[in-house]
XYZ file of C-alpha atoms in Angstrom:
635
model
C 69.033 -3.303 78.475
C 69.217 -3.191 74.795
C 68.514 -6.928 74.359
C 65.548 -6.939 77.144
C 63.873 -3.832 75.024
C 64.505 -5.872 71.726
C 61.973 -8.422 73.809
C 59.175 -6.271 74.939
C 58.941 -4.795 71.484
C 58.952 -8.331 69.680
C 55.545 -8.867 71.627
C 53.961 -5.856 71.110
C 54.451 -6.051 67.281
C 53.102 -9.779 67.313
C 50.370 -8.559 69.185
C 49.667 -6.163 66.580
C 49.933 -8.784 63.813
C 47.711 -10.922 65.721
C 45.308 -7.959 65.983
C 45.577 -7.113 62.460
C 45.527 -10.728 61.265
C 41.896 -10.930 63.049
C 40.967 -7.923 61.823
C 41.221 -9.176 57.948
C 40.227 -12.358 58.828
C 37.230 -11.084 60.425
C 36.786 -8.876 57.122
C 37.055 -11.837 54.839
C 34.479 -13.758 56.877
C 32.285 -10.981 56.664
C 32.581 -10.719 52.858
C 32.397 -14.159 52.718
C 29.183 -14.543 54.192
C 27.651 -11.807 52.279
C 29.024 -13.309 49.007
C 27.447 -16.862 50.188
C 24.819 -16.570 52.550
C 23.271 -12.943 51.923
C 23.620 -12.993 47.925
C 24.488 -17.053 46.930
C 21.349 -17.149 45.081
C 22.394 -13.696 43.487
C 25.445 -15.544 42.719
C 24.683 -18.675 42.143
C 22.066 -18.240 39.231
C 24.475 -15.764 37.588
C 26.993 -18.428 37.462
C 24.464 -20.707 36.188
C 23.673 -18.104 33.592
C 26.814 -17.787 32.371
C 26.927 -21.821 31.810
C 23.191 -22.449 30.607
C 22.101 -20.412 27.644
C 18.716 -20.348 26.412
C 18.666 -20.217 22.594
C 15.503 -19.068 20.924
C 13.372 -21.548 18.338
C 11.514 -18.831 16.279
C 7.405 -19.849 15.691
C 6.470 -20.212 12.216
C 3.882 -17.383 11.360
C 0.234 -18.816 10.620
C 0.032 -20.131 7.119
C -2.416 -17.238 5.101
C -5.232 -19.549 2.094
C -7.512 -17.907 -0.296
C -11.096 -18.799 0.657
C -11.011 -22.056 -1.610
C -7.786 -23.555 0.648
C -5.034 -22.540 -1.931
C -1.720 -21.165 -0.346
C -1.360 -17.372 -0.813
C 1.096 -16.763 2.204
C 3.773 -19.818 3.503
C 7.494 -20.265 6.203
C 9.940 -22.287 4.711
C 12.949 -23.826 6.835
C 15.922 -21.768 5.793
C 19.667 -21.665 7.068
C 20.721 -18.275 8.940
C 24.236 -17.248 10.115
C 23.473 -16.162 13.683
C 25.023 -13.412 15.825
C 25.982 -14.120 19.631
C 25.948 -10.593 21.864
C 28.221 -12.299 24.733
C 31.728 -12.991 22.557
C 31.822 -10.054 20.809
C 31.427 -8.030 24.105
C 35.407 -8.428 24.663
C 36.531 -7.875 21.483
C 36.401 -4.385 18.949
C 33.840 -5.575 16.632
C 34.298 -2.893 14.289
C 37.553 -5.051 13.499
C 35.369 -7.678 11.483
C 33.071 -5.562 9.782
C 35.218 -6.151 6.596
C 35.501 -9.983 7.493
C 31.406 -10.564 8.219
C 30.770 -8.339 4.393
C 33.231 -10.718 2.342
C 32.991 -14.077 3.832
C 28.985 -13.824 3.805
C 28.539 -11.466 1.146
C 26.589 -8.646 3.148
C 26.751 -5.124 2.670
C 29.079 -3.370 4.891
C 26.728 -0.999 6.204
C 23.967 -3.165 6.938
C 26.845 -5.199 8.990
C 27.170 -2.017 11.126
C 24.083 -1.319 11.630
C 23.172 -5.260 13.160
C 26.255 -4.518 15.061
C 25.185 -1.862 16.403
C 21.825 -2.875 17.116
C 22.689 -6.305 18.464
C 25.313 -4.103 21.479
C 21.810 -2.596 22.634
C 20.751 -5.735 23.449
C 21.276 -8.027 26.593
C 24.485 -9.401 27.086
C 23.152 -13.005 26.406
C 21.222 -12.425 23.126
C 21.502 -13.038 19.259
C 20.797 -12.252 16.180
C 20.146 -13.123 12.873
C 23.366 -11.470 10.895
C 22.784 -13.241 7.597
C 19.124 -14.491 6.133
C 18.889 -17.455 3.825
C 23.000 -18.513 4.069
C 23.865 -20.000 0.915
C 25.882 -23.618 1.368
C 29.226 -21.170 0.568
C 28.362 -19.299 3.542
C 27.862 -22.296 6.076
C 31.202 -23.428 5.089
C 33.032 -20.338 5.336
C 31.078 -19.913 9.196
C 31.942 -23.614 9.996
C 35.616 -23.295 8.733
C 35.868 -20.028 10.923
C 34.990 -21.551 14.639
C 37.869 -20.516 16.200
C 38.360 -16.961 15.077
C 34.544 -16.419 15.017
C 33.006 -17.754 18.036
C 30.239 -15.371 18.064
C 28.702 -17.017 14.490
C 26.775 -20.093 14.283
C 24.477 -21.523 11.932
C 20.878 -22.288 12.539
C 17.768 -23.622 10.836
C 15.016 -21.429 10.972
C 11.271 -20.150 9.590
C 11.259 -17.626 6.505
C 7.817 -16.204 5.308
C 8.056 -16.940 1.732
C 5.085 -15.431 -1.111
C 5.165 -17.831 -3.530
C 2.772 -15.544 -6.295
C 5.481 -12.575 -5.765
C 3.996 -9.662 -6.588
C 0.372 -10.748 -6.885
C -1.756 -9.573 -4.043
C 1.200 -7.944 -2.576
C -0.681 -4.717 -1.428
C -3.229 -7.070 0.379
C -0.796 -9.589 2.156
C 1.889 -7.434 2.820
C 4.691 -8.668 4.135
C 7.087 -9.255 7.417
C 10.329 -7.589 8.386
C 12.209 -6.980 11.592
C 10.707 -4.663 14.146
C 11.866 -1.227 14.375
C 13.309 1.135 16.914
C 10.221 3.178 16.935
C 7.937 0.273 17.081
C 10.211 -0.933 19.780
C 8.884 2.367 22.045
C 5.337 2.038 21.614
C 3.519 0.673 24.428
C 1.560 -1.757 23.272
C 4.950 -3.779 21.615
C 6.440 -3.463 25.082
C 3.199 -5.522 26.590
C 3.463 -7.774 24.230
C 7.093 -8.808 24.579
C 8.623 -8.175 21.452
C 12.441 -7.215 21.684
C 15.198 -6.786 18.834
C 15.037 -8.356 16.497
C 11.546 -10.385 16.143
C 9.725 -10.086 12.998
C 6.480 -8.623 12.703
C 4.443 -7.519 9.819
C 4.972 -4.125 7.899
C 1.973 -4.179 6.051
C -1.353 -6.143 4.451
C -2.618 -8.668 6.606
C 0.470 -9.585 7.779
C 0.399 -6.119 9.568
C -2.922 -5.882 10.435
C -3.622 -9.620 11.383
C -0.237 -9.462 13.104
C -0.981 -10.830 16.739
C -2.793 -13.710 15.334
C -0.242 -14.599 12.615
C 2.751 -14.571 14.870
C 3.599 -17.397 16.979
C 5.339 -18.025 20.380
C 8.909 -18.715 20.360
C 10.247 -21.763 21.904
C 14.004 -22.172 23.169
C 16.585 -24.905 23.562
C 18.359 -24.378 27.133
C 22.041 -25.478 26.486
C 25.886 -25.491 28.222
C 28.469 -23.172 26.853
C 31.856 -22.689 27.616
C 33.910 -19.864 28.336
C 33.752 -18.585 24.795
C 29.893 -19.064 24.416
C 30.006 -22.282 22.359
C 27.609 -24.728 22.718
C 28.350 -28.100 24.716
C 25.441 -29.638 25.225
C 21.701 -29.326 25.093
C 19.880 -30.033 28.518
C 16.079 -29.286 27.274
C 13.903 -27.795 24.450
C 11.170 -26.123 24.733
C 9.059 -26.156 20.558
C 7.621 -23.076 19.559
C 3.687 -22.215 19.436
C 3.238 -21.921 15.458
C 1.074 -19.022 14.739
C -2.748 -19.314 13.337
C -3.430 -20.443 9.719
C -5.630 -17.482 7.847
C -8.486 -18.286 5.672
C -8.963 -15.258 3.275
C -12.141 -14.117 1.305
C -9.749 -14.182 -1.771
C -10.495 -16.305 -4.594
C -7.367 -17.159 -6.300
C -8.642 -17.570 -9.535
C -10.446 -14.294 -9.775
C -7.282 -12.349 -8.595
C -5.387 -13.724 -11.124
C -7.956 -12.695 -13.774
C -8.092 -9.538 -12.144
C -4.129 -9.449 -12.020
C -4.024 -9.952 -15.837
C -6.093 -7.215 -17.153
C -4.416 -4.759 -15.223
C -0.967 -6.192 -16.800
C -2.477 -6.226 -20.090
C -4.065 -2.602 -19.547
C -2.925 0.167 -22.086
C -1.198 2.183 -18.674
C -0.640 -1.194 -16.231
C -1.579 1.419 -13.648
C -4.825 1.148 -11.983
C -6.809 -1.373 -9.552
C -9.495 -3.906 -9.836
C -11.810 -5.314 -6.935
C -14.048 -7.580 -6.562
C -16.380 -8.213 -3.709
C -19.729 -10.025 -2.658
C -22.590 -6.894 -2.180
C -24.315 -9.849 0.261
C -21.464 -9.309 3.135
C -19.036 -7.374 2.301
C -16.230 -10.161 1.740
C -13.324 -8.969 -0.940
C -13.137 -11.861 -3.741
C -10.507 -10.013 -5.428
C -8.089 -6.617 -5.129
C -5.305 -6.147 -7.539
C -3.350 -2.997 -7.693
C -1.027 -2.418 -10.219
C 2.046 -1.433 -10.467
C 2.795 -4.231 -7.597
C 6.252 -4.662 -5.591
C 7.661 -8.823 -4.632
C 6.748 -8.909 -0.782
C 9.652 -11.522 -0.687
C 12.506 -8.846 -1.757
C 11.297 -7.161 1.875
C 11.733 -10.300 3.536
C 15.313 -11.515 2.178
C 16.804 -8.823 0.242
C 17.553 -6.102 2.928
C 21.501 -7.835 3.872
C 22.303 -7.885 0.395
C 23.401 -5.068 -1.967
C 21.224 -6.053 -4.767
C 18.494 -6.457 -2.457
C 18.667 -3.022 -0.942
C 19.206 -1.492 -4.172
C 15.821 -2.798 -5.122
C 14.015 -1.860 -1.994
C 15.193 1.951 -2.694
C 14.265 1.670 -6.073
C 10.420 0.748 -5.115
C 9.998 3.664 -2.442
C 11.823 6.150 -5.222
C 9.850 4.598 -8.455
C 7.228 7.153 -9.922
C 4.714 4.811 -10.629
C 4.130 4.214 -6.979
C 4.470 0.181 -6.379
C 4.112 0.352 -2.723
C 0.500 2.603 -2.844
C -2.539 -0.208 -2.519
C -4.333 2.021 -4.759
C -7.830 0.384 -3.816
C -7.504 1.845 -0.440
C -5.401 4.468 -0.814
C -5.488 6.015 -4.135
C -7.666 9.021 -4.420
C -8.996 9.686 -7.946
C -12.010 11.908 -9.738
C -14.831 9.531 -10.377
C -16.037 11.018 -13.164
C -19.816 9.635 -14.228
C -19.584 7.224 -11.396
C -20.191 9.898 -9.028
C -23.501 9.746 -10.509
C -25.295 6.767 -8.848
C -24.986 7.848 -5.262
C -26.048 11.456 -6.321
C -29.243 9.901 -7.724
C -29.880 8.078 -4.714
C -29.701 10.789 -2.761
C -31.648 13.520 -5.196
C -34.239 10.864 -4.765
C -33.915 10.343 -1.526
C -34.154 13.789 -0.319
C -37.456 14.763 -2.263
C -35.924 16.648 -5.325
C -36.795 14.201 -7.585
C -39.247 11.366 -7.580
C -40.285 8.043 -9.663
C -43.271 9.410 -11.476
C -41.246 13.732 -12.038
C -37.530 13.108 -12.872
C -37.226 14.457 -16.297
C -34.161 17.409 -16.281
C -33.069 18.667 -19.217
C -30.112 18.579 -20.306
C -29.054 21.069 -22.738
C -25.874 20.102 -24.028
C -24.483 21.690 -21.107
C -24.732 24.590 -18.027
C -24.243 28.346 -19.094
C -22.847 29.262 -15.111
C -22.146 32.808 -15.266
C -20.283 33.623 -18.054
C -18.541 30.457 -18.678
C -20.296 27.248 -20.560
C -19.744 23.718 -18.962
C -20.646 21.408 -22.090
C -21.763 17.832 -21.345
C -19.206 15.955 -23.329
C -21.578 12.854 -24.993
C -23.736 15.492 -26.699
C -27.338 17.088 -25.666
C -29.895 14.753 -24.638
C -33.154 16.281 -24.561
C -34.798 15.898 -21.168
C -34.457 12.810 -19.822
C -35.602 10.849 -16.499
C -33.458 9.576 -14.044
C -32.977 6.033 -15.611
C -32.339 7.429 -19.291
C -30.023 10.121 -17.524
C -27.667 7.299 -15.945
C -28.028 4.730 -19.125
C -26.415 7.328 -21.196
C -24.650 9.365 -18.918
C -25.975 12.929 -19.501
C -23.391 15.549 -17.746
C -26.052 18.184 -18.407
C -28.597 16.194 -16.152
C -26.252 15.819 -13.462
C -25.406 19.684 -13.269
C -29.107 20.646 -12.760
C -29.741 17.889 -10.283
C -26.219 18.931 -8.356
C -27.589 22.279 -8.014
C -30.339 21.387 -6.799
C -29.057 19.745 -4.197
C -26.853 22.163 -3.276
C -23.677 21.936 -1.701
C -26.122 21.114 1.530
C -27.541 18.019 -0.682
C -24.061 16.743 -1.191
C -22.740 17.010 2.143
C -25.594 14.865 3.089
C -24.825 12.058 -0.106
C -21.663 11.985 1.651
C -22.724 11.639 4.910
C -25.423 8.791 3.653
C -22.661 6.684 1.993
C -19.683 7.078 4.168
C -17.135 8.793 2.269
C -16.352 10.667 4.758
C -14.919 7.895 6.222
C -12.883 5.344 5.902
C -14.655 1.991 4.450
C -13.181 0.108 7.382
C -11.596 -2.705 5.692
C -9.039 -4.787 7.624
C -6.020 -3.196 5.924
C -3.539 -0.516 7.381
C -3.096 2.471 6.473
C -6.682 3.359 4.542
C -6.925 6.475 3.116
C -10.684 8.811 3.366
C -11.993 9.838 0.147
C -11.852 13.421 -0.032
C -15.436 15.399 -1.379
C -17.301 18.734 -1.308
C -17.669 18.351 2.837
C -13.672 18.050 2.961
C -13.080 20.939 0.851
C -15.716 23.404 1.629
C -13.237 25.240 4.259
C -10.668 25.533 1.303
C -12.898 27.044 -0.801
C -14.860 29.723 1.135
C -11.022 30.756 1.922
C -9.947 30.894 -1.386
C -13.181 32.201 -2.912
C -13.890 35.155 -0.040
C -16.299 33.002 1.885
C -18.275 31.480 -0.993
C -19.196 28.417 -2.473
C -19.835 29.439 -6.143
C -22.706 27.214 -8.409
C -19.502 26.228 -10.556
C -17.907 24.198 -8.033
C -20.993 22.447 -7.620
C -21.217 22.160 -10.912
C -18.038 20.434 -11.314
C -19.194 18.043 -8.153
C -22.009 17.143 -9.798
C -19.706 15.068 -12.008
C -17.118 13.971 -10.150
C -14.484 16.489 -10.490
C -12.278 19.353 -9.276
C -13.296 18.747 -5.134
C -14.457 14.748 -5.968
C -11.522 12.548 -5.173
C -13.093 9.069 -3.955
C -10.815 5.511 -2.953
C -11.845 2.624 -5.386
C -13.114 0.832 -1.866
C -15.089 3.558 -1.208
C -16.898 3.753 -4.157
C -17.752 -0.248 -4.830
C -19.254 0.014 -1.362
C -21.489 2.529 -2.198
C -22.792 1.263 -5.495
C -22.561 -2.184 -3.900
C -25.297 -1.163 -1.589
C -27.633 -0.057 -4.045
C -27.976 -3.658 -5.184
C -28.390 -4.885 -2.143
C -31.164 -2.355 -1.550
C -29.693 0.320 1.026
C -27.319 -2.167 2.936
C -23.912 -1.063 3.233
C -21.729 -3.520 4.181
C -18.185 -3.124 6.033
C -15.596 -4.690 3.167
C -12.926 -7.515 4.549
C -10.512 -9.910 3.843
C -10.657 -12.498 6.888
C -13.102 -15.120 7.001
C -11.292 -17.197 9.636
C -8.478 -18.030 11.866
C -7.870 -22.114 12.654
C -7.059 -22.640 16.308
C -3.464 -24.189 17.419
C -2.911 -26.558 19.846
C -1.385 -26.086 23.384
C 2.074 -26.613 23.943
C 3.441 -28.576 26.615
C 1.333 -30.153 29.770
C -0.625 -28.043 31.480
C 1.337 -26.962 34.643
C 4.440 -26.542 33.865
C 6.783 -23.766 33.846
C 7.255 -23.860 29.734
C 3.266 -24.681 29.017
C 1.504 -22.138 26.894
C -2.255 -22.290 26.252
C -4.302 -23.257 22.862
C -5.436 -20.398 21.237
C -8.920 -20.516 19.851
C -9.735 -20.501 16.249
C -12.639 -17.449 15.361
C -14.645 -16.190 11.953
C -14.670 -12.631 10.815
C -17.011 -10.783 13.296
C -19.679 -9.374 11.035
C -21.123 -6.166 12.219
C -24.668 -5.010 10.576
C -24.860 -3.590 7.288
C -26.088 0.612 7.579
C -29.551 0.679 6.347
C -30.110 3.503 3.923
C -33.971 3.973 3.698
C -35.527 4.309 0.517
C -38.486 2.455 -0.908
C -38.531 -0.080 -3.991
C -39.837 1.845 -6.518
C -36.923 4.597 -5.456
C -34.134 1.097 -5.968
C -35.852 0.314 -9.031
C -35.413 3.355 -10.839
C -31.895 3.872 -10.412
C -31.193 0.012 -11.125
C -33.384 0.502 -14.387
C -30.563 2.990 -15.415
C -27.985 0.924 -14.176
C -29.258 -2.112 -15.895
C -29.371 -0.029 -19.097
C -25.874 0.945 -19.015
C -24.960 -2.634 -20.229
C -28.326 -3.949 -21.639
C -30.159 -1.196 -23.281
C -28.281 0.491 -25.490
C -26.404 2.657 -22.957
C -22.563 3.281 -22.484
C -21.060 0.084 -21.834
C -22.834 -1.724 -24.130
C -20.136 -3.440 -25.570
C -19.976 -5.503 -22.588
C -22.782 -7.233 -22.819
C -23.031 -10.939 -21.638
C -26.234 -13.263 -22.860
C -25.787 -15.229 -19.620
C -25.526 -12.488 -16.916
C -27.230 -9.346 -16.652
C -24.933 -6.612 -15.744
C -25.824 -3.685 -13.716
C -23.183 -0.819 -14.300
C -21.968 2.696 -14.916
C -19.007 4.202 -16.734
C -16.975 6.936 -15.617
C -14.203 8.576 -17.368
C -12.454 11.071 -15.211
C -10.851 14.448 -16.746
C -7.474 15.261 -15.667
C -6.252 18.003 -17.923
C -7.816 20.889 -19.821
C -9.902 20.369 -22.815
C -7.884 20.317 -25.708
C -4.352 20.964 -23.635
C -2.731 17.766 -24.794
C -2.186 16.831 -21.238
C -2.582 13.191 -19.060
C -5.455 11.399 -20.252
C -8.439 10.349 -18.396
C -8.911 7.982 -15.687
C -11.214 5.302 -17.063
C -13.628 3.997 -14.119
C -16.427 0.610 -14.469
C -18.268 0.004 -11.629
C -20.663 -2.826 -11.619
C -22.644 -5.716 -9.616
C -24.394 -8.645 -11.491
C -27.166 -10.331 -11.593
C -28.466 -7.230 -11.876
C -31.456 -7.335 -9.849
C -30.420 -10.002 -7.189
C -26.537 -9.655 -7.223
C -24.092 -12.124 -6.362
C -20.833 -10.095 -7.289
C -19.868 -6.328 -7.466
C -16.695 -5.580 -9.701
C -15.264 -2.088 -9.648
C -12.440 -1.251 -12.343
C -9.562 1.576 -13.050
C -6.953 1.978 -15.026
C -5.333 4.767 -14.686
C -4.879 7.881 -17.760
C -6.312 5.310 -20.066
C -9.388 7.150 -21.769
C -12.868 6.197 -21.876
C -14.321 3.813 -19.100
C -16.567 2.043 -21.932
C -13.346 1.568 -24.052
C -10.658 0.255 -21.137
C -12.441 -0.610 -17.773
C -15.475 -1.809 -18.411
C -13.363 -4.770 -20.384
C -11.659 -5.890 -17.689
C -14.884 -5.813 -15.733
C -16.390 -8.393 -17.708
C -12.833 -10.537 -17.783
C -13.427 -10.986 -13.991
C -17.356 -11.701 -14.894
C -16.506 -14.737 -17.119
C -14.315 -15.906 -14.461
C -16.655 -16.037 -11.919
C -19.694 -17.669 -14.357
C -16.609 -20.679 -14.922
C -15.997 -21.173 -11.404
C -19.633 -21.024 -10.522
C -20.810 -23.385 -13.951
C -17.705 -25.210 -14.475
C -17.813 -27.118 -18.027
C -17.219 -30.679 -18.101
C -14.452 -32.273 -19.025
C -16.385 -34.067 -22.200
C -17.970 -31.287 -22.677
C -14.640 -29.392 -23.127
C -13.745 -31.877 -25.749
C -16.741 -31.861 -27.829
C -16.621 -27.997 -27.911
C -12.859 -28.060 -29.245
C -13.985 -30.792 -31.742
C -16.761 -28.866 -33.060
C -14.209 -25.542 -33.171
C -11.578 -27.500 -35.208
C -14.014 -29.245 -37.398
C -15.150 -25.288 -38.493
């Protein structure tokens, strides 16, 4: 009995197994065919993934000239030590922190702070760890294959300034992208991930989109620990489009020089044609090396020196053409007579003002600083600069009459340049509200006073105020100031068609937008451009400038910036100018900063850049050249 029930159980439990044995196998075929029918492809092309990489060629940004074809902005081929995502994923990075800072001589933290940036990224990225790897480093990264896996060494693009810190303010330069940039909208349409570089400021900023390139990529076999095998295709990169500025070279560097050679080396000089608006020349001094930005921030040394120009006093990083905000002083005075004339106060044939030696407002005396001038017209008042002139006229006006002037020329707006980041001038109209608060609800005669010669609530951009003047030249047109003339189109890459094929992109000029008309008749131009053109050629304040071969229209300003007699920062010294004076060619606009007198320090430098521009435009042969140096050594 025993034995027989030993038998019927022995087939029940095979039954079982045979049950449960189905069972499974019926589970495994199941998973099975989900694994390889329902997601192969899933599968599949993350297999392939994992065994075809797709390395990134950076594009070469677009190649920036001066109007005349000379190199302002350039990429150079440079050696980087490169950062894989996918090794380091199974290892504790934080491990090799120390090893990454000694063998390629980075700071530590900078090391952590890739590190950290690079885990945010997909598991099949890179990036660059080291910039510019010196032949020591590509040895030590070479000699280090096996313990380092995750660093290789690849040839790629730099932007490279090769006039360092001249026109810095205006080119800008490049850096990586930041996490904030990284958020906003418009970087997310356009692709840009971790790591790309895009510019921080200048042109390079502002021009951005047409500067940068497409990246191309090399689609390669890895194994297991990410290393390459082979390559199976390459894909080259779209360079970006070549820039052709409205710079001239050789005017910037004139302009460049005085400012060096200035008494403060603070200030700004620009140049521009009044005709359209194009910017021959902008130099701001003190100026920062673009290319510190660009291969500095992975060093020590080089991050010491970025801190120092964002801590440094004197304000490197401030473009102060566009974004310094100074008193005008007597330059303040041309728009004002425009628009005294313009809104019926004065007039050609009854201009005469006296001027007093001064403005007894209330019971305190406002003195006109270059003595008492009788009671001069409107030219006479502007050749010799007459402060008491100016404080009748400003009053008036009104602080009605000067909301308008502002209004007429714009400064209560930016100028609209092509450059980030411009600053408004800030006037009478801005600082009304402050006032009434401050003074229970009233504007008091003193303030407008103080207006009338660009003080106290003037405080105007450089840009700002050699577009105004500009357009009194040009008879009422007031041209929008820029930098680009053109872009140069770029070529298509790959066939049309295919997966990898990206487009030409078009070249284009600058598009010009009308000048604002401000109406006033000829005789009105005249008069103000007779003072103007006494300034420098009748005996008026910049006199010393004079040139036999180019009639300079101009006015002096020299800004206050301390009480009278208080021992304190001296004054702003201002030139603003356009030449020939009655069918101009050229505007120049000067300041140096706490320097004095604007006769005595800018108007100098204003006539530096005007000999520059007569040699380019009459340029002396070479025999001539010798038989003037014969006839100078022979006295």
């Amino acid at each position: 009995m025993k034995l027989n029930d030993h038998v019927q159980n022995l087939g029940i439990r095979v039954a079982a197994i045979q049950v449960l044995a189905f069972i499974l196998l019926a589970i495994l075929g199941a998973r099975l065919y989900y694994l390889q029918i329902v997601k192969g492809d899933y599968y599949s092309e993350k297999a392939e993934n994992q065994r075809v990489r797709l390395i990134p060629i950076p594009a070469p940004r677009g190649v920036i000239f001066d109007r005349n074809g000379k190199i302002l902005v350039d990429s150079r081929p440079i050696y980087n030590v490169v950062l894989s995502n996918e090794p380091i994923k199974r290892i504790n990075v934080d491990d090799r922190v120390g090893d990454y800072a000694r063998g390629l001589n980075l700071d530590q933290q900078f090391v952590v702070e890739r590190l950290a940036l690079l885990k945010k990224q997909n598991e099949f990225e890179a990036m660059v760890l080291k910039e510019n790897a010196t032949m020591q480093d590509i040895v030590w990264v070479e000699s280090h294959t096996q313990e380092y896996p995750e660093l290789r060494v690849e040839l790629q693009p730099q932007r490279f300034y090769p006039l360092g810190t001249v026109l810095a303010h205006v080119l800008g330069y490049v850096g990586e992208i930041s996490p904030k940039q990284l958020d906003d909208p418009d970087s997310k349409e356009k692709g840009l991930r971790p790591g790309d570089i895009v510019g921080k400021g200048g042109l390079e900023q502002y021009y951005d989109e047409y500067l940068r390139g497409k990246p191309g990529y090399r689609k390669v076999i890895v194994d297991s620990r990410g290393r390459v095998q082979s390559e199976i295709e390459v894909v080259q990169p779209q360079p970006g489009q070549d820039m052709v500025t409205t710079i001239d070279l050789d005017l910037q560097m004139t302009a460049e020089k005085e400012l060096a050679e200035s008494s403060t080396k603070r200030g700004t000089i620009i140049s521009m044609d009044p005709n359209n608006g194009e910017i021959l020349a902008m130099a701001s001094a003190p100026s920062f090396d673009p290319n510190v930005f660009v291969n500095g921030r992975s060093t020590p040394e080089g991050r010491k020196q970025i801190a120092k120009y964002y801590t440094d006093p004197e304000r490197p990083l401030l473009n102060r053409a566009i974004q310094g905000r100074f008193h005008p002083g007597s330059t303040w005075k041309i728009p004002e007579s425009v628009a005294a004339l313009r809104q019926g106060l004065i007039s050609v044939g009854h201009s005469n003002i006296v001027c007093g030696g001064g403005i007894q407002v209330g019971n305190r005396f406002t003195r006109d600083t270059s003595g008492n001038h009788g009671t001069p017209d409107l030219p006479a008042a502007i050749t010799h600069s007459c402060d008491g002139y100016y404080y009748r006229l400003a009053l008036k006006m009104g602080l009605e009459g000067l909301k308008k002037m502002v209004e007429t020329f714009e400064y209560d707006k930016t100028s609209g340049i092509d450059l980030p980041n411009e600053k408004i001038s800030q006037t009478p109209k801005s600082f009304e509200k402050y006032v009434r608060k401050r003074d229970g609800g009233k504007w008091n005669d003193i303030e407008t006073v103080f207006a009338a010669i660009g003080q106290v609530t003037v405080n105007v951009t450089p840009i700002s105020m050699i577009r105004a003047v500009s357009s009194v030249g040009e008879r009422g047109k007031l041209y929008v100031p820029h930098l680009l003339k053109e872009f140069k189109p770029v070529s298509a890459v790959g066939d049309e068609g295919d997966p990898s094929f990206v487009p030409p992109r078009p070249g284009f000029a600058y598009d010009a937008q009308p000048p604002k008309i401000i109406e006033m008749t000829d005789a009105q131009y005249d008069y103000v451009l007779k003072g103007m053109w006494g300034v420098v050629n009748n005996g008026g304040t910049a006199g010393g400038i004079k040139m036999p071969n180019l009639e300079i229209a101009g006015k002096t300003g020299t800004a206050q910036n301390s009480e009278i007699g208080s021992g304190g920062a001296k004054d702003h010294a201002w030139f603003v100018s356009f030449a020939p004076a009655y069918k101009p060619e050229i505007s120049v606009i000067a300041l140096i900063e706490n320097s004095g007198f604007g006769a005595a320090n800018a108007a100098p430098a204003v006539k530096a850049v005007y000999e520059e521009y007569l040699a380019e435009k009459n340029p002396q042969p070479p025999a001539a050249q010798q038989v003037a140096k014969t006839d100078a050594e022979t006295r």
